[in-house]
Amino acid sequence: MTSPHTLTQTSRQRSFGGWQDVYQHHSDVLACDMNFAVYLPPQAEAQSCPVVYWLSGLTCTEQNFITKAGAQQYAAQHGLIIVAPDTSPRGCKLPGEDDSYDFGSSAGFYLNATQEPWAQHYRMYDYVVTELPGAIAANFPIRETHQGIMGHSMGGYGALMIALRNPGRFKSVSAFAPIVAPPQVPWGKKAFSNYLGSTLSDWLAYDPTHLVKTAPERLPILIDQGDADSFLKEQLQPELFAAACQAVNHPLTLRMQPGYDHSYYFIASFMGDHLAHHAATLVP
């Protein structure tokens, strides 16, 4: 069987002096082939560089970020490698996998499913935390001690959750319009009940608002949220995470951006700020 570290390049474009690549590899963790994108800044031709992982939201693949976020110009300025995986396993042919936009395909929620038929394939937590970084370290000039993580919506939730569950692993974290309390909102309830079952403790293990209360590391968090986001009140509720951070004095910068919605227009507007936030810690 092909190693997860064996990559096949499927596209390459020159961008801001660097290269925007897309690769395919076989994932043993997910038991399927997966695509991911890597932006290599011009600095990577001569030296190892810090790496930032981007996690996308519902309905997305790696393509949404690399074509709409405008991240390449800022990554080139700061000398950051950016890795953007897909949002779920693909082609597993599970019953109900493609029935809705907020569960199954494109909606892996960056957790390890325990319920059938999802448990064999839907293990995005292990993929993002272990398998994909192993493939990146084996193939690209990254500085393994200088890693950041960020994301949008479901991916913003994933970035916060993964950073909080892995103290010392990441030096920077940020999110755009994250789902901060999945057990309390419809998107999270649907995904968690189907992937994880009905045990509340299993849900809380992936809940950023719960995890931050006992986080052993005070990693500063940057969140941008549009106040015209149609999902703000029902699905996102950033005030819940802000209150949890305040209760334990966890450093959080939550910026409510007037007039912005949930789209990539919003993400592109503040991408420069977010990559500057990461570079401030990651770049020597």
PDB file of C-alpha atoms in Angstrom:
ATOM      1  CA  MET A   1       0.000   0.000   0.000  1.00  0.00           C
ATOM      2  CA  THR A   2       1.187   3.541  -0.767  1.00  0.00           C
ATOM      3  CA  SER A   3       2.622   5.430   2.214  1.00  0.00           C
ATOM      4  CA  PRO A   4       0.748   8.549   3.399  1.00  0.00           C
ATOM      5  CA  HIS A   5       4.061  10.347   2.915  1.00  0.00           C
ATOM      6  CA  THR A   6       4.062   9.555  -0.822  1.00  0.00           C
ATOM      7  CA  LEU A   7       2.570  12.564  -2.594  1.00  0.00           C
ATOM      8  CA  THR A   8       1.326  13.113  -6.136  1.00  0.00           C
ATOM      9  CA  GLN A   9       1.302  16.714  -7.295  1.00  0.00           C
ATOM     10  CA  THR A  10      -1.940  17.495  -9.143  1.00  0.00           C
ATOM     11  CA  SER A  11      -1.476  21.220  -9.801  1.00  0.00           C
ATOM     12  CA  ARG A  12       1.137  23.986  -9.462  1.00  0.00           C
ATOM     13  CA  GLN A  13       0.754  27.729  -9.982  1.00  0.00           C
ATOM     14  CA  ARG A  14       3.281  30.531  -9.500  1.00  0.00           C
ATOM     15  CA  SER A  15       1.982  33.034  -6.949  1.00  0.00           C
ATOM     16  CA  PHE A  16       3.685  36.070  -5.374  1.00  0.00           C
ATOM     17  CA  GLY A  17       7.125  34.638  -6.052  1.00  0.00           C
ATOM     18  CA  GLY A  18       6.253  31.272  -4.517  1.00  0.00           C
ATOM     19  CA  TRP A  19       4.230  28.233  -5.536  1.00  0.00           C
ATOM     20  CA  GLN A  20       0.640  27.249  -4.869  1.00  0.00           C
ATOM     21  CA  ASP A  21       0.560  23.462  -5.098  1.00  0.00           C
ATOM     22  CA  VAL A  22      -2.101  20.809  -4.634  1.00  0.00           C
ATOM     23  CA  TYR A  23      -1.230  17.204  -3.803  1.00  0.00           C
ATOM     24  CA  GLN A  24      -3.015  13.894  -3.455  1.00  0.00           C
ATOM     25  CA  HIS A  25      -1.983  11.083  -1.148  1.00  0.00           C
ATOM     26  CA  HIS A  26      -3.466   7.983   0.414  1.00  0.00           C
ATOM     27  CA  SER A  27      -4.548   8.410   4.010  1.00  0.00           C
ATOM     28  CA  ASP A  28      -4.311   5.290   6.149  1.00  0.00           C
ATOM     29  CA  VAL A  29      -6.208   7.091   8.939  1.00  0.00           C
ATOM     30  CA  LEU A  30      -9.180   7.930   6.709  1.00  0.00           C
ATOM     31  CA  ALA A  31      -8.869   4.862   4.455  1.00  0.00           C
ATOM     32  CA  CYS A  32      -9.209   6.920   1.285  1.00  0.00           C
ATOM     33  CA  ASP A  33      -7.280   9.252  -0.994  1.00  0.00           C
ATOM     34  CA  MET A  34      -7.111  12.887   0.105  1.00  0.00           C
ATOM     35  CA  ASN A  35      -6.177  16.203  -1.475  1.00  0.00           C
ATOM     36  CA  PHE A  36      -4.446  19.074   0.297  1.00  0.00           C
ATOM     37  CA  ALA A  37      -2.951  22.396  -0.776  1.00  0.00           C
ATOM     38  CA  VAL A  38       0.468  23.802   0.129  1.00  0.00           C
ATOM     39  CA  TYR A  39       1.641  27.357  -0.485  1.00  0.00           C
ATOM     40  CA  LEU A  40       5.423  27.589  -0.553  1.00  0.00           C
ATOM     41  CA  PRO A  41       6.666  31.190  -0.182  1.00  0.00           C
ATOM     42  CA  PRO A  42       9.801  32.303  -2.055  1.00  0.00           C
ATOM     43  CA  GLN A  43      11.819  31.989   1.176  1.00  0.00           C
ATOM     44  CA  ALA A  44      11.235  28.210   1.138  1.00  0.00           C
ATOM     45  CA  GLU A  45      13.601  27.834  -1.804  1.00  0.00           C
ATOM     46  CA  ALA A  46      16.569  28.654   0.435  1.00  0.00           C
ATOM     47  CA  GLN A  47      15.538  27.831   4.006  1.00  0.00           C
ATOM     48  CA  SER A  48      13.030  26.074   6.224  1.00  0.00           C
ATOM     49  CA  CYS A  49       9.955  28.131   7.066  1.00  0.00           C
ATOM     50  CA  PRO A  50       7.230  28.216   9.721  1.00  0.00           C
ATOM     51  CA  VAL A  51       3.993  26.480   8.762  1.00  0.00           C
ATOM     52  CA  VAL A  52       0.382  27.515   9.347  1.00  0.00           C
ATOM     53  CA  TYR A  53      -2.444  25.003   8.933  1.00  0.00           C
ATOM     54  CA  TRP A  54      -5.728  26.351   7.562  1.00  0.00           C
ATOM     55  CA  LEU A  55      -8.953  24.415   8.258  1.00  0.00           C
ATOM     56  CA  SER A  56     -11.920  25.213   6.028  1.00  0.00           C
ATOM     57  CA  GLY A  57     -15.628  25.257   6.781  1.00  0.00           C
ATOM     58  CA  LEU A  58     -18.753  23.378   5.735  1.00  0.00           C
ATOM     59  CA  THR A  59     -19.149  22.609   2.002  1.00  0.00           C
ATOM     60  CA  CYS A  60     -15.486  23.467   1.289  1.00  0.00           C
ATOM     61  CA  THR A  61     -12.527  21.626  -0.162  1.00  0.00           C
ATOM     62  CA  GLU A  62      -8.932  22.848  -0.234  1.00  0.00           C
ATOM     63  CA  GLN A  63      -9.831  24.866  -3.328  1.00  0.00           C
ATOM     64  CA  ASN A  64     -12.008  27.483  -1.620  1.00  0.00           C
ATOM     65  CA  PHE A  65      -9.165  28.794   0.501  1.00  0.00           C
ATOM     66  CA  ILE A  66      -6.450  28.877  -2.146  1.00  0.00           C
ATOM     67  CA  THR A  67      -8.637  30.640  -4.729  1.00  0.00           C
ATOM     68  CA  LYS A  68     -10.623  33.066  -2.536  1.00  0.00           C
ATOM     69  CA  ALA A  69      -8.768  33.946   0.692  1.00  0.00           C
ATOM     70  CA  GLY A  70      -5.941  35.987  -0.823  1.00  0.00           C
ATOM     71  CA  ALA A  71      -3.484  34.452   1.630  1.00  0.00           C
ATOM     72  CA  GLN A  72      -0.569  33.921  -0.742  1.00  0.00           C
ATOM     73  CA  GLN A  73       0.587  37.549  -0.850  1.00  0.00           C
ATOM     74  CA  TYR A  74       0.791  37.753   2.955  1.00  0.00           C
ATOM     75  CA  ALA A  75       2.394  34.332   3.282  1.00  0.00           C
ATOM     76  CA  ALA A  76       5.040  35.457   0.793  1.00  0.00           C
ATOM     77  CA  GLN A  77       5.682  38.658   2.755  1.00  0.00           C
ATOM     78  CA  HIS A  78       6.155  36.808   6.031  1.00  0.00           C
ATOM     79  CA  GLY A  79       7.798  33.635   4.727  1.00  0.00           C
ATOM     80  CA  LEU A  80       5.016  31.297   5.879  1.00  0.00           C
ATOM     81  CA  ILE A  81       4.147  27.910   4.418  1.00  0.00           C
ATOM     82  CA  ILE A  82       0.375  27.382   4.465  1.00  0.00           C
ATOM     83  CA  VAL A  83      -1.188  23.918   4.394  1.00  0.00           C
ATOM     84  CA  ALA A  84      -4.914  23.568   3.647  1.00  0.00           C
ATOM     85  CA  PRO A  85      -6.424  20.074   3.864  1.00  0.00           C
ATOM     86  CA  ASP A  86      -9.837  18.977   2.641  1.00  0.00           C
ATOM     87  CA  THR A  87     -12.727  19.036   5.131  1.00  0.00           C
ATOM     88  CA  SER A  88     -13.715  15.350   5.165  1.00  0.00           C
ATOM     89  CA  PRO A  89     -12.929  11.952   3.694  1.00  0.00           C
ATOM     90  CA  ARG A  90     -14.009  11.521   0.078  1.00  0.00           C
ATOM     91  CA  GLY A  91     -15.501   8.700  -1.941  1.00  0.00           C
ATOM     92  CA  CYS A  92     -16.230   6.374   0.982  1.00  0.00           C
ATOM     93  CA  LYS A  93     -19.753   5.596  -0.297  1.00  0.00           C
ATOM     94  CA  LEU A  94     -21.321   5.570   3.169  1.00  0.00           C
ATOM     95  CA  PRO A  95     -25.128   5.680   3.393  1.00  0.00           C
ATOM     96  CA  GLY A  96     -26.303   9.257   3.943  1.00  0.00           C
ATOM     97  CA  GLU A  97     -22.846  10.714   3.370  1.00  0.00           C
ATOM     98  CA  ASP A  98     -24.035  13.151   0.704  1.00  0.00           C
ATOM     99  CA  ASP A  99     -27.562  13.854   1.947  1.00  0.00           C
ATOM    100  CA  SER A 100     -26.930  17.253   3.564  1.00  0.00           C
ATOM    101  CA  TYR A 101     -24.403  20.084   3.494  1.00  0.00           C
ATOM    102  CA  ASP A 102     -23.747  20.066   7.247  1.00  0.00           C
ATOM    103  CA  PHE A 103     -22.998  16.383   7.831  1.00  0.00           C
ATOM    104  CA  GLY A 104     -20.928  13.763   6.011  1.00  0.00           C
ATOM    105  CA  SER A 105     -19.034  14.884   2.905  1.00  0.00           C
ATOM    106  CA  SER A 106     -17.427  18.314   3.416  1.00  0.00           C
ATOM    107  CA  ALA A 107     -18.436  18.230   7.088  1.00  0.00           C
ATOM    108  CA  GLY A 108     -15.921  16.069   8.947  1.00  0.00           C
ATOM    109  CA  PHE A 109     -15.829  18.428  11.971  1.00  0.00           C
ATOM    110  CA  TYR A 110     -12.180  17.597  12.689  1.00  0.00           C
ATOM    111  CA  LEU A 111     -13.036  14.876  15.217  1.00  0.00           C
ATOM    112  CA  ASN A 112     -12.627  11.113  15.415  1.00  0.00           C
ATOM    113  CA  ALA A 113     -16.008   9.491  14.872  1.00  0.00           C
ATOM    114  CA  THR A 114     -16.875   6.602  17.178  1.00  0.00           C
ATOM    115  CA  GLN A 115     -20.264   5.648  15.711  1.00  0.00           C
ATOM    116  CA  GLU A 116     -20.860   3.375  12.738  1.00  0.00           C
ATOM    117  CA  PRO A 117     -20.696   3.662   9.802  1.00  0.00           C
ATOM    118  CA  TRP A 118     -18.556   6.776  10.304  1.00  0.00           C
ATOM    119  CA  ALA A 119     -15.846   5.451  12.619  1.00  0.00           C
ATOM    120  CA  GLN A 120     -13.782   3.734   9.928  1.00  0.00           C
ATOM    121  CA  HIS A 121     -13.297   6.836   7.771  1.00  0.00           C
ATOM    122  CA  TYR A 122     -14.296   9.999   9.634  1.00  0.00           C
ATOM    123  CA  ARG A 123     -11.197  10.513  11.742  1.00  0.00           C
ATOM    124  CA  MET A 124     -10.243  14.016  10.707  1.00  0.00           C
ATOM    125  CA  TYR A 125      -8.743  14.804  14.118  1.00  0.00           C
ATOM    126  CA  ASP A 126      -6.060  12.139  13.723  1.00  0.00           C
ATOM    127  CA  TYR A 127      -5.565  13.155  10.106  1.00  0.00           C
ATOM    128  CA  VAL A 128      -5.009  16.848  10.867  1.00  0.00           C
ATOM    129  CA  VAL A 129      -3.065  16.371  14.111  1.00  0.00           C
ATOM    130  CA  THR A 130      -0.847  13.428  13.168  1.00  0.00           C
ATOM    131  CA  GLU A 131      -0.940  11.971   9.670  1.00  0.00           C
ATOM    132  CA  LEU A 132      -0.975  15.106   7.528  1.00  0.00           C
ATOM    133  CA  PRO A 133       1.759  16.887   9.557  1.00  0.00           C
ATOM    134  CA  GLY A 134       3.890  13.766   9.184  1.00  0.00           C
ATOM    135  CA  ALA A 135       3.517  13.932   5.410  1.00  0.00           C
ATOM    136  CA  ILE A 136       4.261  17.667   5.408  1.00  0.00           C
ATOM    137  CA  ALA A 137       7.407  17.249   7.537  1.00  0.00           C
ATOM    138  CA  ALA A 138       8.643  14.453   5.264  1.00  0.00           C
ATOM    139  CA  ASN A 139       8.223  16.441   2.056  1.00  0.00           C
ATOM    140  CA  PHE A 140       8.544  20.180   2.705  1.00  0.00           C
ATOM    141  CA  PRO A 141      11.083  22.514   4.371  1.00  0.00           C
ATOM    142  CA  ILE A 142       9.051  23.376   7.460  1.00  0.00           C
ATOM    143  CA  ARG A 143      10.273  24.406  10.889  1.00  0.00           C
ATOM    144  CA  GLU A 144       8.491  21.799  13.001  1.00  0.00           C
ATOM    145  CA  THR A 145       8.933  23.860  16.170  1.00  0.00           C
ATOM    146  CA  HIS A 146       7.179  26.852  14.585  1.00  0.00           C
ATOM    147  CA  GLN A 147       3.611  25.888  13.726  1.00  0.00           C
ATOM    148  CA  GLY A 148       0.326  27.801  13.776  1.00  0.00           C
ATOM    149  CA  ILE A 149      -3.277  26.865  13.066  1.00  0.00           C
ATOM    150  CA  MET A 150      -6.269  28.843  11.854  1.00  0.00           C
ATOM    151  CA  GLY A 151      -9.625  28.306  10.165  1.00  0.00           C
ATOM    152  CA  HIS A 152     -13.121  29.466   9.274  1.00  0.00           C
ATOM    153  CA  SER A 153     -16.510  28.452  10.720  1.00  0.00           C
ATOM    154  CA  MET A 154     -16.316  24.649  11.183  1.00  0.00           C
ATOM    155  CA  GLY A 155     -12.602  25.046  10.513  1.00  0.00           C
ATOM    156  CA  GLY A 156     -12.337  27.881  13.025  1.00  0.00           C
ATOM    157  CA  TYR A 157     -13.841  25.558  15.579  1.00  0.00           C
ATOM    158  CA  GLY A 158     -11.341  22.902  14.505  1.00  0.00           C
ATOM    159  CA  ALA A 159      -8.394  25.267  14.873  1.00  0.00           C
ATOM    160  CA  LEU A 160      -9.413  26.382  18.369  1.00  0.00           C
ATOM    161  CA  MET A 161     -10.206  22.836  19.511  1.00  0.00           C
ATOM    162  CA  ILE A 162      -6.999  21.301  18.159  1.00  0.00           C
ATOM    163  CA  ALA A 163      -4.821  24.066  19.608  1.00  0.00           C
ATOM    164  CA  LEU A 164      -6.468  23.729  23.026  1.00  0.00           C
ATOM    165  CA  ARG A 165      -6.157  19.934  23.020  1.00  0.00           C
ATOM    166  CA  ASN A 166      -2.497  19.985  22.058  1.00  0.00           C
ATOM    167  CA  PRO A 167      -0.649  22.420  24.348  1.00  0.00           C
ATOM    168  CA  GLY A 168       2.872  23.182  23.171  1.00  0.00           C
ATOM    169  CA  ARG A 169       2.187  21.973  19.632  1.00  0.00           C
ATOM    170  CA  PHE A 170       1.222  25.334  18.155  1.00  0.00           C
ATOM    171  CA  LYS A 171       2.706  28.756  18.799  1.00  0.00           C
ATOM    172  CA  SER A 172      -0.212  30.697  17.287  1.00  0.00           C
ATOM    173  CA  VAL A 173      -3.938  30.270  16.670  1.00  0.00           C
ATOM    174  CA  SER A 174      -6.705  32.329  15.096  1.00  0.00           C
ATOM    175  CA  ALA A 175     -10.184  31.893  13.652  1.00  0.00           C
ATOM    176  CA  PHE A 176     -12.763  33.531  11.423  1.00  0.00           C
ATOM    177  CA  ALA A 177     -16.398  33.175  12.561  1.00  0.00           C
ATOM    178  CA  PRO A 178     -15.766  29.907  14.448  1.00  0.00           C
ATOM    179  CA  ILE A 179     -18.377  27.533  15.865  1.00  0.00           C
ATOM    180  CA  VAL A 180     -17.186  28.019  19.435  1.00  0.00           C
ATOM    181  CA  ALA A 181     -19.659  25.832  21.351  1.00  0.00           C
ATOM    182  CA  PRO A 182     -20.750  22.908  19.139  1.00  0.00           C
ATOM    183  CA  PRO A 183     -22.785  21.072  21.816  1.00  0.00           C
ATOM    184  CA  GLN A 184     -25.029  24.141  22.141  1.00  0.00           C
ATOM    185  CA  VAL A 185     -25.845  24.894  18.483  1.00  0.00           C
ATOM    186  CA  PRO A 186     -27.681  22.997  15.698  1.00  0.00           C
ATOM    187  CA  TRP A 187     -24.654  22.350  13.478  1.00  0.00           C
ATOM    188  CA  GLY A 188     -22.689  20.869  16.339  1.00  0.00           C
ATOM    189  CA  LYS A 189     -25.564  18.878  17.805  1.00  0.00           C
ATOM    190  CA  LYS A 190     -26.258  17.213  14.458  1.00  0.00           C
ATOM    191  CA  ALA A 191     -22.620  16.342  13.802  1.00  0.00           C
ATOM    192  CA  PHE A 192     -21.694  15.286  17.326  1.00  0.00           C
ATOM    193  CA  SER A 193     -24.762  13.083  17.857  1.00  0.00           C
ATOM    194  CA  ASN A 194     -24.137  11.211  14.601  1.00  0.00           C
ATOM    195  CA  TYR A 195     -20.341  10.993  14.833  1.00  0.00           C
ATOM    196  CA  LEU A 196     -19.930  10.583  18.599  1.00  0.00           C
ATOM    197  CA  GLY A 197     -23.205   9.257  20.010  1.00  0.00           C
ATOM    198  CA  SER A 198     -25.121  10.667  22.959  1.00  0.00           C
ATOM    199  CA  THR A 199     -22.519  10.785  25.755  1.00  0.00           C
ATOM    200  CA  LEU A 200     -21.964  14.413  26.772  1.00  0.00           C
ATOM    201  CA  SER A 201     -18.381  13.886  27.930  1.00  0.00           C
ATOM    202  CA  ASP A 202     -17.481  12.712  24.425  1.00  0.00           C
ATOM    203  CA  TRP A 203     -18.910  15.951  23.040  1.00  0.00           C
ATOM    204  CA  LEU A 204     -17.121  18.166  25.555  1.00  0.00           C
ATOM    205  CA  ALA A 205     -13.768  16.647  24.571  1.00  0.00           C
ATOM    206  CA  TYR A 206     -14.163  18.533  21.262  1.00  0.00           C
ATOM    207  CA  ASP A 207     -15.798  21.719  22.606  1.00  0.00           C
ATOM    208  CA  PRO A 208     -13.526  24.813  22.593  1.00  0.00           C
ATOM    209  CA  THR A 209     -15.702  26.650  25.113  1.00  0.00           C
ATOM    210  CA  HIS A 210     -15.320  23.745  27.529  1.00  0.00           C
ATOM    211  CA  LEU A 211     -11.649  23.050  26.757  1.00  0.00           C
ATOM    212  CA  VAL A 212     -10.498  26.626  27.356  1.00  0.00           C
ATOM    213  CA  LYS A 213     -11.683  26.462  30.966  1.00  0.00           C
ATOM    214  CA  THR A 214      -8.908  24.023  31.880  1.00  0.00           C
ATOM    215  CA  ALA A 215      -6.334  24.793  29.173  1.00  0.00           C
ATOM    216  CA  PRO A 216      -2.823  24.441  30.649  1.00  0.00           C
ATOM    217  CA  GLU A 217      -1.415  26.884  28.091  1.00  0.00           C
ATOM    218  CA  ARG A 218      -2.444  30.520  27.644  1.00  0.00           C
ATOM    219  CA  LEU A 219      -1.962  30.753  23.892  1.00  0.00           C
ATOM    220  CA  PRO A 220      -3.281  34.167  22.695  1.00  0.00           C
ATOM    221  CA  ILE A 221      -6.310  33.757  20.424  1.00  0.00           C
ATOM    222  CA  LEU A 222      -7.454  36.111  17.647  1.00  0.00           C
ATOM    223  CA  ILE A 223     -11.048  35.811  16.401  1.00  0.00           C
ATOM    224  CA  ASP A 224     -12.736  37.964  13.762  1.00  0.00           C
ATOM    225  CA  GLN A 225     -16.526  37.808  13.466  1.00  0.00           C
ATOM    226  CA  GLY A 226     -18.779  39.735  11.109  1.00  0.00           C
ATOM    227  CA  ASP A 227     -21.797  41.311  12.789  1.00  0.00           C
ATOM    228  CA  ALA A 228     -23.894  40.810   9.613  1.00  0.00           C
ATOM    229  CA  ASP A 229     -23.183  37.061   9.580  1.00  0.00           C
ATOM    230  CA  SER A 230     -26.507  35.249   9.086  1.00  0.00           C
ATOM    231  CA  PHE A 231     -25.254  32.373  11.269  1.00  0.00           C
ATOM    232  CA  LEU A 232     -24.120  34.558  14.160  1.00  0.00           C
ATOM    233  CA  LYS A 233     -26.982  34.175  16.622  1.00  0.00           C
ATOM    234  CA  GLU A 234     -28.025  30.574  15.970  1.00  0.00           C
ATOM    235  CA  GLN A 235     -24.793  28.749  15.118  1.00  0.00           C
ATOM    236  CA  LEU A 236     -21.742  30.771  16.194  1.00  0.00           C
ATOM    237  CA  GLN A 237     -22.422  32.669  19.454  1.00  0.00           C
ATOM    238  CA  PRO A 238     -18.877  33.972  20.060  1.00  0.00           C
ATOM    239  CA  GLU A 239     -19.998  35.538  23.337  1.00  0.00           C
ATOM    240  CA  LEU A 240     -20.032  32.048  24.898  1.00  0.00           C
ATOM    241  CA  PHE A 241     -16.340  31.558  24.165  1.00  0.00           C
ATOM    242  CA  ALA A 242     -15.499  35.104  25.204  1.00  0.00           C
ATOM    243  CA  ALA A 243     -17.169  34.557  28.579  1.00  0.00           C
ATOM    244  CA  ALA A 244     -15.298  31.272  29.091  1.00  0.00           C
ATOM    245  CA  CYS A 245     -11.973  32.963  28.265  1.00  0.00           C
ATOM    246  CA  GLN A 246     -12.715  35.871  30.581  1.00  0.00           C
ATOM    247  CA  ALA A 247     -13.559  33.528  33.454  1.00  0.00           C
ATOM    248  CA  VAL A 248     -10.084  31.970  33.363  1.00  0.00           C
ATOM    249  CA  ASN A 249      -8.180  35.001  32.080  1.00  0.00           C
ATOM    250  CA  HIS A 250      -7.292  33.337  28.774  1.00  0.00           C
ATOM    251  CA  PRO A 251      -5.970  35.954  26.306  1.00  0.00           C
ATOM    252  CA  LEU A 252      -8.562  36.531  23.581  1.00  0.00           C
ATOM    253  CA  THR A 253      -8.946  39.288  21.005  1.00  0.00           C
ATOM    254  CA  LEU A 254     -12.501  39.095  19.634  1.00  0.00           C
ATOM    255  CA  ARG A 255     -13.152  41.665  16.926  1.00  0.00           C
ATOM    256  CA  MET A 256     -16.736  42.210  15.767  1.00  0.00           C
ATOM    257  CA  GLN A 257     -16.479  43.553  12.232  1.00  0.00           C
ATOM    258  CA  PRO A 258     -19.397  45.778  11.204  1.00  0.00           C
ATOM    259  CA  GLY A 259     -21.229  44.847   8.014  1.00  0.00           C
ATOM    260  CA  TYR A 260     -19.291  41.665   7.261  1.00  0.00           C
ATOM    261  CA  ASP A 261     -20.979  38.326   6.596  1.00  0.00           C
ATOM    262  CA  HIS A 262     -19.787  34.686   6.632  1.00  0.00           C
ATOM    263  CA  SER A 263     -18.227  34.667   3.172  1.00  0.00           C
ATOM    264  CA  TYR A 264     -14.703  34.626   1.784  1.00  0.00           C
ATOM    265  CA  TYR A 265     -15.074  38.361   1.125  1.00  0.00           C
ATOM    266  CA  PHE A 266     -14.960  38.691   4.913  1.00  0.00           C
ATOM    267  CA  ILE A 267     -12.029  36.277   5.233  1.00  0.00           C
ATOM    268  CA  ALA A 268      -9.996  38.008   2.518  1.00  0.00           C
ATOM    269  CA  SER A 269     -10.590  41.396   4.159  1.00  0.00           C
ATOM    270  CA  PHE A 270      -8.777  40.383   7.352  1.00  0.00           C
ATOM    271  CA  MET A 271      -6.428  37.647   6.157  1.00  0.00           C
ATOM    272  CA  GLY A 272      -3.494  40.046   6.298  1.00  0.00           C
ATOM    273  CA  ASP A 273      -4.156  40.735   9.979  1.00  0.00           C
ATOM    274  CA  HIS A 274      -4.361  37.044  10.782  1.00  0.00           C
ATOM    275  CA  LEU A 275      -1.151  36.069   9.037  1.00  0.00           C
ATOM    276  CA  ALA A 276       0.588  39.016  10.705  1.00  0.00           C
ATOM    277  CA  HIS A 277      -0.706  37.628  14.033  1.00  0.00           C
ATOM    278  CA  HIS A 278       0.836  34.259  13.245  1.00  0.00           C
ATOM    279  CA  ALA A 279       4.068  35.711  11.886  1.00  0.00           C
ATOM    280  CA  ALA A 280       4.591  37.794  15.016  1.00  0.00           C
ATOM    281  CA  THR A 281       5.140  34.546  16.925  1.00  0.00           C
ATOM    282  CA  LEU A 282       6.358  32.149  14.240  1.00  0.00           C
ATOM    283  CA  VAL A 283       8.870  34.189  12.252  1.00  0.00           C
ATOM    284  CA  PRO A 284      12.242  34.779  13.972  1.00  0.00           C
TER     285      PRO A 284
END
